[in-house]
PDB file of C-alpha atoms in Angstrom:
ATOM      1  CA  UNK A   1      50.383  18.967 -24.432  1.00 42.00           C
ATOM      2  CA  UNK A   2      48.590  22.109 -24.014  1.00 33.00           C
ATOM      3  CA  UNK A   3      46.243  21.118 -26.905  1.00 37.00           C
ATOM      4  CA  UNK A   4      45.844  17.618 -25.356  1.00 38.00           C
ATOM      5  CA  UNK A   5      44.880  19.248 -21.968  1.00 33.00           C
ATOM      6  CA  UNK A   6      42.257  21.468 -23.622  1.00 33.00           C
ATOM      7  CA  UNK A   7      40.756  18.366 -25.518  1.00 36.00           C
ATOM      8  CA  UNK A   8      40.357  16.457 -22.242  1.00 34.00           C
ATOM      9  CA  UNK A   9      38.734  19.404 -20.601  1.00 32.00           C
ATOM     10  CA  UNK A  10      36.382  19.816 -23.552  1.00 33.00           C
ATOM     11  CA  UNK A  11      35.644  16.084 -23.334  1.00 36.00           C
ATOM     12  CA  UNK A  12      34.867  16.319 -19.535  1.00 33.00           C
ATOM     13  CA  UNK A  13      32.472  19.141 -20.094  1.00 31.00           C
ATOM     14  CA  UNK A  14      30.614  17.354 -22.789  1.00 34.00           C
ATOM     15  CA  UNK A  15      30.167  14.156 -20.759  1.00 36.00           C
ATOM     16  CA  UNK A  16      29.060  15.841 -17.576  1.00 33.00           C
ATOM     17  CA  UNK A  17      25.323  15.335 -17.313  1.00 37.00           C
ATOM     18  CA  UNK A  18      24.321  19.002 -17.131  1.00 41.00           C
ATOM     19  CA  UNK A  19      20.631  19.363 -18.227  1.00 41.00           C
ATOM     20  CA  UNK A  20      19.531  22.094 -20.526  1.00 45.00           C
ATOM     21  CA  UNK A  21      18.522  25.523 -19.272  1.00 48.00           C
ATOM     22  CA  UNK A  22      14.871  24.320 -19.063  1.00 63.00           C
ATOM     23  CA  UNK A  23      13.668  23.761 -15.457  1.00 67.00           C
ATOM     24  CA  UNK A  24      14.716  20.087 -14.950  1.00 81.00           C
ATOM     25  CA  UNK A  25      12.956  18.588 -11.958  1.00 89.00           C
ATOM     26  CA  UNK A  26      14.679  15.184 -12.114  1.00 92.00           C
ATOM     27  CA  UNK A  27      17.339  13.133 -13.784  1.00 92.00           C
ATOM     28  CA  UNK A  28      17.816   9.401 -13.128  1.00 95.00           C
ATOM     29  CA  UNK A  29      21.038   7.819 -14.626  1.00 93.00           C
ATOM     30  CA  UNK A  30      20.485   4.381 -13.284  1.00 95.00           C
ATOM     31  CA  UNK A  31      24.045   4.147 -11.969  1.00 93.00           C
ATOM     32  CA  UNK A  32      23.216   0.941 -10.109  1.00 94.00           C
ATOM     33  CA  UNK A  33      20.558   2.912  -8.088  1.00 95.00           C
ATOM     34  CA  UNK A  34      17.262   4.860  -8.601  1.00 95.00           C
ATOM     35  CA  UNK A  35      18.700   8.156  -7.152  1.00 91.00           C
ATOM     36  CA  UNK A  36      17.589  11.481  -8.517  1.00 90.00           C
ATOM     37  CA  UNK A  37      20.490  13.707  -9.378  1.00 83.00           C
ATOM     38  CA  UNK A  38      18.260  16.701  -8.498  1.00 80.00           C
ATOM     39  CA  UNK A  39      16.133  16.940  -5.195  1.00 77.00           C
ATOM     40  CA  UNK A  40      12.616  15.468  -4.913  1.00 79.00           C
ATOM     41  CA  UNK A  41      10.435  13.111  -6.957  1.00 90.00           C
ATOM     42  CA  UNK A  42      10.925   9.536  -5.784  1.00 91.00           C
ATOM     43  CA  UNK A  43      11.377   6.739  -8.352  1.00 95.00           C
ATOM     44  CA  UNK A  44      10.522   3.184  -7.252  1.00 96.00           C
ATOM     45  CA  UNK A  45      10.890  -0.077  -8.920  1.00 96.00           C
ATOM     46  CA  UNK A  46       7.803  -2.307  -8.693  1.00 93.00           C
ATOM     47  CA  UNK A  47       7.325  -6.007  -9.396  1.00 91.00           C
ATOM     48  CA  UNK A  48       3.727  -6.673 -10.691  1.00 86.00           C
ATOM     49  CA  UNK A  49       3.918 -10.399 -10.066  1.00 83.00           C
ATOM     50  CA  UNK A  50       2.404  -9.659  -6.744  1.00 83.00           C
ATOM     51  CA  UNK A  51       5.631  -9.060  -4.631  1.00 87.00           C
ATOM     52  CA  UNK A  52       5.341  -5.124  -4.966  1.00 91.00           C
ATOM     53  CA  UNK A  53       8.087  -2.600  -4.548  1.00 94.00           C
ATOM     54  CA  UNK A  54      11.675  -3.889  -4.603  1.00 94.00           C
ATOM     55  CA  UNK A  55      15.259  -2.626  -4.892  1.00 95.00           C
ATOM     56  CA  UNK A  56      16.877  -3.666  -8.099  1.00 96.00           C
ATOM     57  CA  UNK A  57      19.969  -5.857  -7.267  1.00 95.00           C
ATOM     58  CA  UNK A  58      23.288  -5.245  -8.902  1.00 95.00           C
ATOM     59  CA  UNK A  59      22.608  -8.197 -11.224  1.00 95.00           C
ATOM     60  CA  UNK A  60      19.655  -6.268 -12.695  1.00 97.00           C
ATOM     61  CA  UNK A  61      22.122  -3.543 -14.067  1.00 97.00           C
ATOM     62  CA  UNK A  62      24.516  -3.876 -17.073  1.00 97.00           C
ATOM     63  CA  UNK A  63      26.996  -1.903 -18.914  1.00 96.00           C
ATOM     64  CA  UNK A  64      25.986  -1.011 -22.452  1.00 95.00           C
ATOM     65  CA  UNK A  65      26.931   1.342 -25.307  1.00 95.00           C
ATOM     66  CA  UNK A  66      24.194   3.958 -25.373  1.00 94.00           C
ATOM     67  CA  UNK A  67      24.378   6.399 -28.250  1.00 91.00           C
ATOM     68  CA  UNK A  68      28.063   5.700 -28.399  1.00 91.00           C
ATOM     69  CA  UNK A  69      28.789   6.147 -24.759  1.00 91.00           C
ATOM     70  CA  UNK A  70      29.426   3.378 -22.361  1.00 95.00           C
ATOM     71  CA  UNK A  71      26.610   3.569 -19.738  1.00 94.00           C
ATOM     72  CA  UNK A  72      25.023   1.658 -16.895  1.00 96.00           C
ATOM     73  CA  UNK A  73      21.487   0.579 -17.708  1.00 97.00           C
ATOM     74  CA  UNK A  74      18.612  -1.061 -15.852  1.00 97.00           C
ATOM     75  CA  UNK A  75      17.089  -4.352 -17.080  1.00 96.00           C
ATOM     76  CA  UNK A  76      13.284  -4.832 -16.389  1.00 94.00           C
ATOM     77  CA  UNK A  77      11.232  -8.002 -17.181  1.00 91.00           C
ATOM     78  CA  UNK A  78       7.689  -7.901 -18.646  1.00 86.00           C
ATOM     79  CA  UNK A  79       6.173  -7.503 -15.100  1.00 88.00           C
ATOM     80  CA  UNK A  80       8.638  -5.111 -13.641  1.00 92.00           C
ATOM     81  CA  UNK A  81       8.389  -1.393 -13.909  1.00 93.00           C
ATOM     82  CA  UNK A  82       9.125   2.031 -12.439  1.00 96.00           C
ATOM     83  CA  UNK A  83       6.715   4.272 -10.483  1.00 95.00           C
ATOM     84  CA  UNK A  84       7.463   8.009 -10.372  1.00 96.00           C
ATOM     85  CA  UNK A  85       5.837  10.003  -7.643  1.00 94.00           C
ATOM     86  CA  UNK A  86       4.936  13.560  -9.204  1.00 94.00           C
ATOM     87  CA  UNK A  87       2.411  14.526  -6.504  1.00 93.00           C
ATOM     88  CA  UNK A  88       4.525  17.539  -5.663  1.00 90.00           C
ATOM     89  CA  UNK A  89       4.258  18.869  -9.289  1.00 90.00           C
ATOM     90  CA  UNK A  90       2.131  21.955  -9.210  1.00 88.00           C
ATOM     91  CA  UNK A  91       1.197  22.050 -12.836  1.00 92.00           C
ATOM     92  CA  UNK A  92       0.458  18.742 -14.360  1.00 95.00           C
ATOM     93  CA  UNK A  93      -0.387  20.082 -17.853  1.00 95.00           C
ATOM     94  CA  UNK A  94       3.047  21.628 -18.660  1.00 95.00           C
ATOM     95  CA  UNK A  95       5.819  19.224 -18.759  1.00 95.00           C
ATOM     96  CA  UNK A  96       8.302  17.161 -20.671  1.00 96.00           C
ATOM     97  CA  UNK A  97       9.257  13.462 -20.018  1.00 96.00           C
ATOM     98  CA  UNK A  98      12.349  12.123 -21.736  1.00 95.00           C
ATOM     99  CA  UNK A  99      13.586   8.498 -21.731  1.00 95.00           C
ATOM    100  CA  UNK A 100      16.304   6.519 -23.382  1.00 95.00           C
ATOM    101  CA  UNK A 101      15.091   2.910 -23.797  1.00 96.00           C
ATOM    102  CA  UNK A 102      15.585  -0.271 -25.776  1.00 96.00           C
ATOM    103  CA  UNK A 103      13.648  -3.503 -26.327  1.00 94.00           C
ATOM    104  CA  UNK A 104      13.754  -6.479 -28.603  1.00 93.00           C
ATOM    105  CA  UNK A 105      10.021  -6.126 -28.987  1.00 91.00           C
ATOM    106  CA  UNK A 106       9.027  -3.098 -30.969  1.00 92.00           C
ATOM    107  CA  UNK A 107       6.530  -4.610 -33.454  1.00 90.00           C
ATOM    108  CA  UNK A 108       3.617  -5.539 -31.084  1.00 88.00           C
ATOM    109  CA  UNK A 109       2.275  -3.269 -28.392  1.00 89.00           C
ATOM    110  CA  UNK A 110       5.045  -2.755 -25.641  1.00 91.00           C
ATOM    111  CA  UNK A 111       4.020  -0.130 -23.185  1.00 91.00           C
ATOM    112  CA  UNK A 112       6.633   2.474 -22.150  1.00 94.00           C
ATOM    113  CA  UNK A 113       4.757   5.138 -20.255  1.00 95.00           C
ATOM    114  CA  UNK A 114       1.335   5.476 -18.396  1.00 93.00           C
ATOM    115  CA  UNK A 115       0.331   9.089 -17.384  1.00 94.00           C
ATOM    116  CA  UNK A 116      -2.606   7.976 -15.513  1.00 91.00           C
ATOM    117  CA  UNK A 117      -0.829   5.545 -13.132  1.00 88.00           C
ATOM    118  CA  UNK A 118      -1.614   2.567 -15.264  1.00 85.00           C
ATOM    119  CA  UNK A 119      -5.361   2.573 -15.043  1.00 84.00           C
ATOM    120  CA  UNK A 120      -6.129   2.882 -18.722  1.00 87.00           C
ATOM    121  CA  UNK A 121      -4.876   1.767 -22.128  1.00 84.00           C
ATOM    122  CA  UNK A 122      -3.699   5.183 -23.160  1.00 89.00           C
ATOM    123  CA  UNK A 123      -0.047   6.026 -23.095  1.00 91.00           C
ATOM    124  CA  UNK A 124       3.289   5.731 -24.888  1.00 93.00           C
ATOM    125  CA  UNK A 125       4.193   2.323 -26.602  1.00 92.00           C
ATOM    126  CA  UNK A 126       6.513   0.666 -29.060  1.00 92.00           C
ATOM    127  CA  UNK A 127       4.371  -0.581 -31.925  1.00 91.00           C
ATOM    128  CA  UNK A 128       4.917  -1.456 -35.617  1.00 91.00           C
ATOM    129  CA  UNK A 129       8.517  -0.583 -35.297  1.00 92.00           C
ATOM    130  CA  UNK A 130       7.842   3.021 -34.036  1.00 92.00           C
ATOM    131  CA  UNK A 131       6.959   5.058 -31.057  1.00 92.00           C
ATOM    132  CA  UNK A 132       3.211   6.074 -30.561  1.00 91.00           C
ATOM    133  CA  UNK A 133       0.803   7.467 -28.108  1.00 92.00           C
ATOM    134  CA  UNK A 134      -2.223   5.288 -28.169  1.00 88.00           C
ATOM    135  CA  UNK A 135      -4.963   5.850 -29.180  1.00 84.00           C
ATOM    136  CA  UNK A 136      -3.274   8.152 -31.810  1.00 80.00           C
ATOM    137  CA  UNK A 137      -1.459   6.958 -34.833  1.00 70.00           C
ATOM    138  CA  UNK A 138       2.255   6.256 -34.861  1.00 65.00           C
ATOM    139  CA  UNK A 139       4.761   8.101 -36.963  1.00 71.00           C
ATOM    140  CA  UNK A 140       8.330   9.195 -36.775  1.00 76.00           C
ATOM    141  CA  UNK A 141      11.517   7.209 -37.507  1.00 84.00           C
ATOM    142  CA  UNK A 142      11.430   3.497 -37.771  1.00 90.00           C
ATOM    143  CA  UNK A 143      12.888   1.838 -34.613  1.00 93.00           C
ATOM    144  CA  UNK A 144      14.792  -1.526 -34.942  1.00 94.00           C
ATOM    145  CA  UNK A 145      14.765  -4.230 -32.300  1.00 95.00           C
ATOM    146  CA  UNK A 146      17.447  -3.688 -29.672  1.00 95.00           C
ATOM    147  CA  UNK A 147      18.139  -0.220 -30.871  1.00 95.00           C
ATOM    148  CA  UNK A 148      18.437   2.509 -28.226  1.00 96.00           C
ATOM    149  CA  UNK A 149      16.026   5.269 -28.789  1.00 95.00           C
ATOM    150  CA  UNK A 150      15.311   8.525 -27.168  1.00 94.00           C
ATOM    151  CA  UNK A 151      11.565   9.163 -26.647  1.00 94.00           C
ATOM    152  CA  UNK A 152      10.120  12.526 -25.309  1.00 95.00           C
ATOM    153  CA  UNK A 153       6.550  13.398 -24.585  1.00 95.00           C
ATOM    154  CA  UNK A 154       5.761  17.173 -24.258  1.00 95.00           C
ATOM    155  CA  UNK A 155       2.548  18.712 -23.275  1.00 95.00           C
ATOM    156  CA  UNK A 156       1.695  22.508 -22.890  1.00 95.00           C
ATOM    157  CA  UNK A 157      -2.117  22.109 -22.054  1.00 94.00           C
ATOM    158  CA  UNK A 158      -2.994  22.632 -25.741  1.00 95.00           C
ATOM    159  CA  UNK A 159      -0.960  20.200 -27.677  1.00 93.00           C
ATOM    160  CA  UNK A 160       0.721  16.932 -27.017  1.00 93.00           C
ATOM    161  CA  UNK A 161       3.954  16.063 -29.053  1.00 94.00           C
ATOM    162  CA  UNK A 162       5.765  12.811 -28.884  1.00 94.00           C
ATOM    163  CA  UNK A 163       9.279  12.836 -30.363  1.00 94.00           C
ATOM    164  CA  UNK A 164      11.485   9.841 -31.123  1.00 93.00           C
ATOM    165  CA  UNK A 165      14.920   8.983 -32.491  1.00 90.00           C
ATOM    166  CA  UNK A 166      18.487   9.408 -31.214  1.00 86.00           C
ATOM    167  CA  UNK A 167      20.124  12.698 -29.927  1.00 79.00           C
ATOM    168  CA  UNK A 168      21.388  13.490 -33.508  1.00 80.00           C
ATOM    169  CA  UNK A 169      18.284  12.710 -35.385  1.00 83.00           C
ATOM    170  CA  UNK A 170      14.805  13.551 -33.882  1.00 84.00           C
ATOM    171  CA  UNK A 171      11.295  13.556 -35.395  1.00 90.00           C
ATOM    172  CA  UNK A 172       7.726  13.974 -34.426  1.00 89.00           C
ATOM    173  CA  UNK A 173       6.119  10.580 -33.738  1.00 89.00           C
ATOM    174  CA  UNK A 174       2.550  11.563 -32.718  1.00 87.00           C
ATOM    175  CA  UNK A 175       0.674  14.731 -31.952  1.00 88.00           C
ATOM    176  CA  UNK A 176      -2.754  15.445 -30.505  1.00 89.00           C
ATOM    177  CA  UNK A 177      -4.948  18.314 -29.229  1.00 90.00           C
ATOM    178  CA  UNK A 178      -5.679  18.912 -25.585  1.00 89.00           C
ATOM    179  CA  UNK A 179      -7.198  15.898 -23.800  1.00 89.00           C
ATOM    180  CA  UNK A 180      -7.341  14.505 -20.235  1.00 89.00           C
ATOM    181  CA  UNK A 181      -5.148  11.621 -21.680  1.00 88.00           C
ATOM    182  CA  UNK A 182      -2.127  13.925 -21.142  1.00 93.00           C
ATOM    183  CA  UNK A 183      -2.796  15.381 -17.700  1.00 94.00           C
ATOM    184  CA  UNK A 184      -0.432  13.775 -15.305  1.00 96.00           C
ATOM    185  CA  UNK A 185      -1.690  11.677 -12.355  1.00 95.00           C
ATOM    186  CA  UNK A 186       0.194  11.646  -9.042  1.00 95.00           C
ATOM    187  CA  UNK A 187       1.976   8.522 -10.023  1.00 95.00           C
ATOM    188  CA  UNK A 188       3.489   7.847 -13.507  1.00 96.00           C
ATOM    189  CA  UNK A 189       4.282   4.359 -14.449  1.00 94.00           C
ATOM    190  CA  UNK A 190       7.071   3.414 -16.842  1.00 95.00           C
ATOM    191  CA  UNK A 191       7.979   0.156 -18.788  1.00 92.00           C
ATOM    192  CA  UNK A 192       5.166  -1.844 -17.603  1.00 87.00           C
ATOM    193  CA  UNK A 193       1.624  -2.381 -18.970  1.00 80.00           C
ATOM    194  CA  UNK A 194      -1.673  -1.030 -17.427  1.00 76.00           C
ATOM    195  CA  UNK A 195      -4.374  -2.985 -15.481  1.00 77.00           C
ATOM    196  CA  UNK A 196      -6.770  -2.303 -18.349  1.00 70.00           C
ATOM    197  CA  UNK A 197      -5.304  -5.131 -20.326  1.00 68.00           C
ATOM    198  CA  UNK A 198      -4.037  -7.153 -17.437  1.00 66.00           C
ATOM    199  CA  UNK A 199      -0.582  -6.161 -17.981  1.00 64.00           C
ATOM    200  CA  UNK A 200      -0.346  -8.430 -21.242  1.00 60.00           C
ATOM    201  CA  UNK A 201       1.106  -5.744 -23.560  1.00 69.00           C
ATOM    202  CA  UNK A 202       4.578  -5.551 -22.393  1.00 70.00           C
ATOM    203  CA  UNK A 203       8.016  -7.162 -22.867  1.00 80.00           C
ATOM    204  CA  UNK A 204      11.394  -6.944 -21.322  1.00 88.00           C
ATOM    205  CA  UNK A 205      12.952  -3.508 -21.655  1.00 94.00           C
ATOM    206  CA  UNK A 206      16.068  -1.614 -20.724  1.00 96.00           C
ATOM    207  CA  UNK A 207      16.434   2.041 -19.619  1.00 97.00           C
ATOM    208  CA  UNK A 208      19.483   4.231 -19.308  1.00 95.00           C
ATOM    209  CA  UNK A 209      18.191   7.631 -18.536  1.00 94.00           C
ATOM    210  CA  UNK A 210      14.846   9.391 -17.450  1.00 95.00           C
ATOM    211  CA  UNK A 211      14.251  13.129 -17.226  1.00 93.00           C
ATOM    212  CA  UNK A 212      11.487  15.190 -16.052  1.00 94.00           C
ATOM    213  CA  UNK A 213      10.935  18.968 -16.924  1.00 94.00           C
ATOM    214  CA  UNK A 214       8.248  21.275 -15.709  1.00 91.00           C
ATOM    215  CA  UNK A 215       8.016  22.876 -19.170  1.00 92.00           C
ATOM    216  CA  UNK A 216       7.172  21.649 -22.705  1.00 92.00           C
ATOM    217  CA  UNK A 217      10.271  21.307 -24.856  1.00 92.00           C
ATOM    218  CA  UNK A 218      10.360  21.767 -28.633  1.00 88.00           C
ATOM    219  CA  UNK A 219      11.823  19.223 -31.120  1.00 86.00           C
ATOM    220  CA  UNK A 220      14.984  21.291 -31.174  1.00 83.00           C
ATOM    221  CA  UNK A 221      15.132  21.439 -27.268  1.00 84.00           C
ATOM    222  CA  UNK A 222      14.963  17.693 -27.046  1.00 83.00           C
ATOM    223  CA  UNK A 223      17.597  17.156 -29.564  1.00 75.00           C
ATOM    224  CA  UNK A 224      19.922  19.429 -27.624  1.00 77.00           C
ATOM    225  CA  UNK A 225      19.655  17.369 -24.381  1.00 75.00           C
ATOM    226  CA  UNK A 226      22.931  15.939 -23.291  1.00 65.00           C
ATOM    227  CA  UNK A 227      24.357  12.597 -24.310  1.00 56.00           C
ATOM    228  CA  UNK A 228      23.887   9.898 -21.625  1.00 57.00           C
ATOM    229  CA  UNK A 229      25.924  10.000 -18.417  1.00 54.00           C
ATOM    230  CA  UNK A 230      28.894   7.694 -18.789  1.00 56.00           C
ATOM    231  CA  UNK A 231      29.310   4.959 -16.092  1.00 50.00           C
ATOM    232  CA  UNK A 232      31.280   5.971 -12.967  1.00 49.00           C
ATOM    233  CA  UNK A 233      34.204   3.667 -14.046  1.00 45.00           C
ATOM    234  CA  UNK A 234      34.496   5.403 -17.427  1.00 41.00           C
ATOM    235  CA  UNK A 235      34.282   8.807 -15.960  1.00 40.00           C
ATOM    236  CA  UNK A 236      36.959   8.045 -13.262  1.00 41.00           C
ATOM    237  CA  UNK A 237      39.183   6.643 -16.114  1.00 39.00           C
ATOM    238  CA  UNK A 238      38.799   9.819 -18.086  1.00 37.00           C
ATOM    239  CA  UNK A 239      39.393  11.963 -15.063  1.00 37.00           C
ATOM    240  CA  UNK A 240      42.564  10.107 -14.306  1.00 41.00           C
ATOM    241  CA  UNK A 241      43.867  10.337 -17.923  1.00 37.00           C
ATOM    242  CA  UNK A 242      42.960  14.122 -17.941  1.00 36.00           C
ATOM    243  CA  UNK A 243      44.964  14.512 -14.750  1.00 43.00           C
ATOM    244  CA  UNK A 244      47.995  12.692 -16.335  1.00 39.00           C
ATOM    245  CA  UNK A 245      47.757  14.958 -19.356  1.00 39.00           C
ATOM    246  CA  UNK A 246      47.682  17.949 -17.292  1.00 37.00           C
ATOM    247  CA  UNK A 247      50.766  16.951 -15.212  1.00 38.00           C
ATOM    248  CA  UNK A 248      52.631  16.181 -18.432  1.00 37.00           C
ATOM    249  CA  UNK A 249      51.622  19.602 -19.964  1.00 36.00           C
ATOM    250  CA  UNK A 250      53.160  21.313 -16.873  1.00 40.00           C
TER     251      UNK A 250
END
């Protein structure tokens, strides 16, 4: 029983969503809300059919297996997206944004991230079965429809690196020299297209995690980020089982 107790303890530590030693500013786990597990930086759901900001109802969330872990995710239609207020971020040229996303549409342009608030066509997309930063080319691992993928955009004021893959297998997808494309606006848009193309290059998407760091992360750093946070129900069940194992060991 002593071995079982230690196994459960190790499992709890692995599943707890502690971010890396980098300076994490925000983590959104989409546990049926848009709360940030760290102070500051407001995330808002927005409906671009003209109705504006909204609170996603319980029906917009679902439980899915994300990288092998049961996780609550948020479903968004092609005209729904997320706005992240980063006006309090002092340095908008040193950062990393990480997201775990999935879509059935990965072959045509499907926008994932606008750094300029959605005013131009530049940004991160699914395209041709890969992750890419338009107008740069796409590379990195092939992404299948309905496959969960972790995407990380890192910038240090000199070089932009876009990584994609899963937590166990990461690769460089796009890279580019310093450019105004990569300087963050006060509002970032996720999972909805920009006004430049009339919000036409977008499809339904799911998101299970969103991280914001105030420092550029390397390929290795991103690969070392934690697995997705399990659902509350799953965590409670694991804690209960852990407690039972502990009592039996005693």
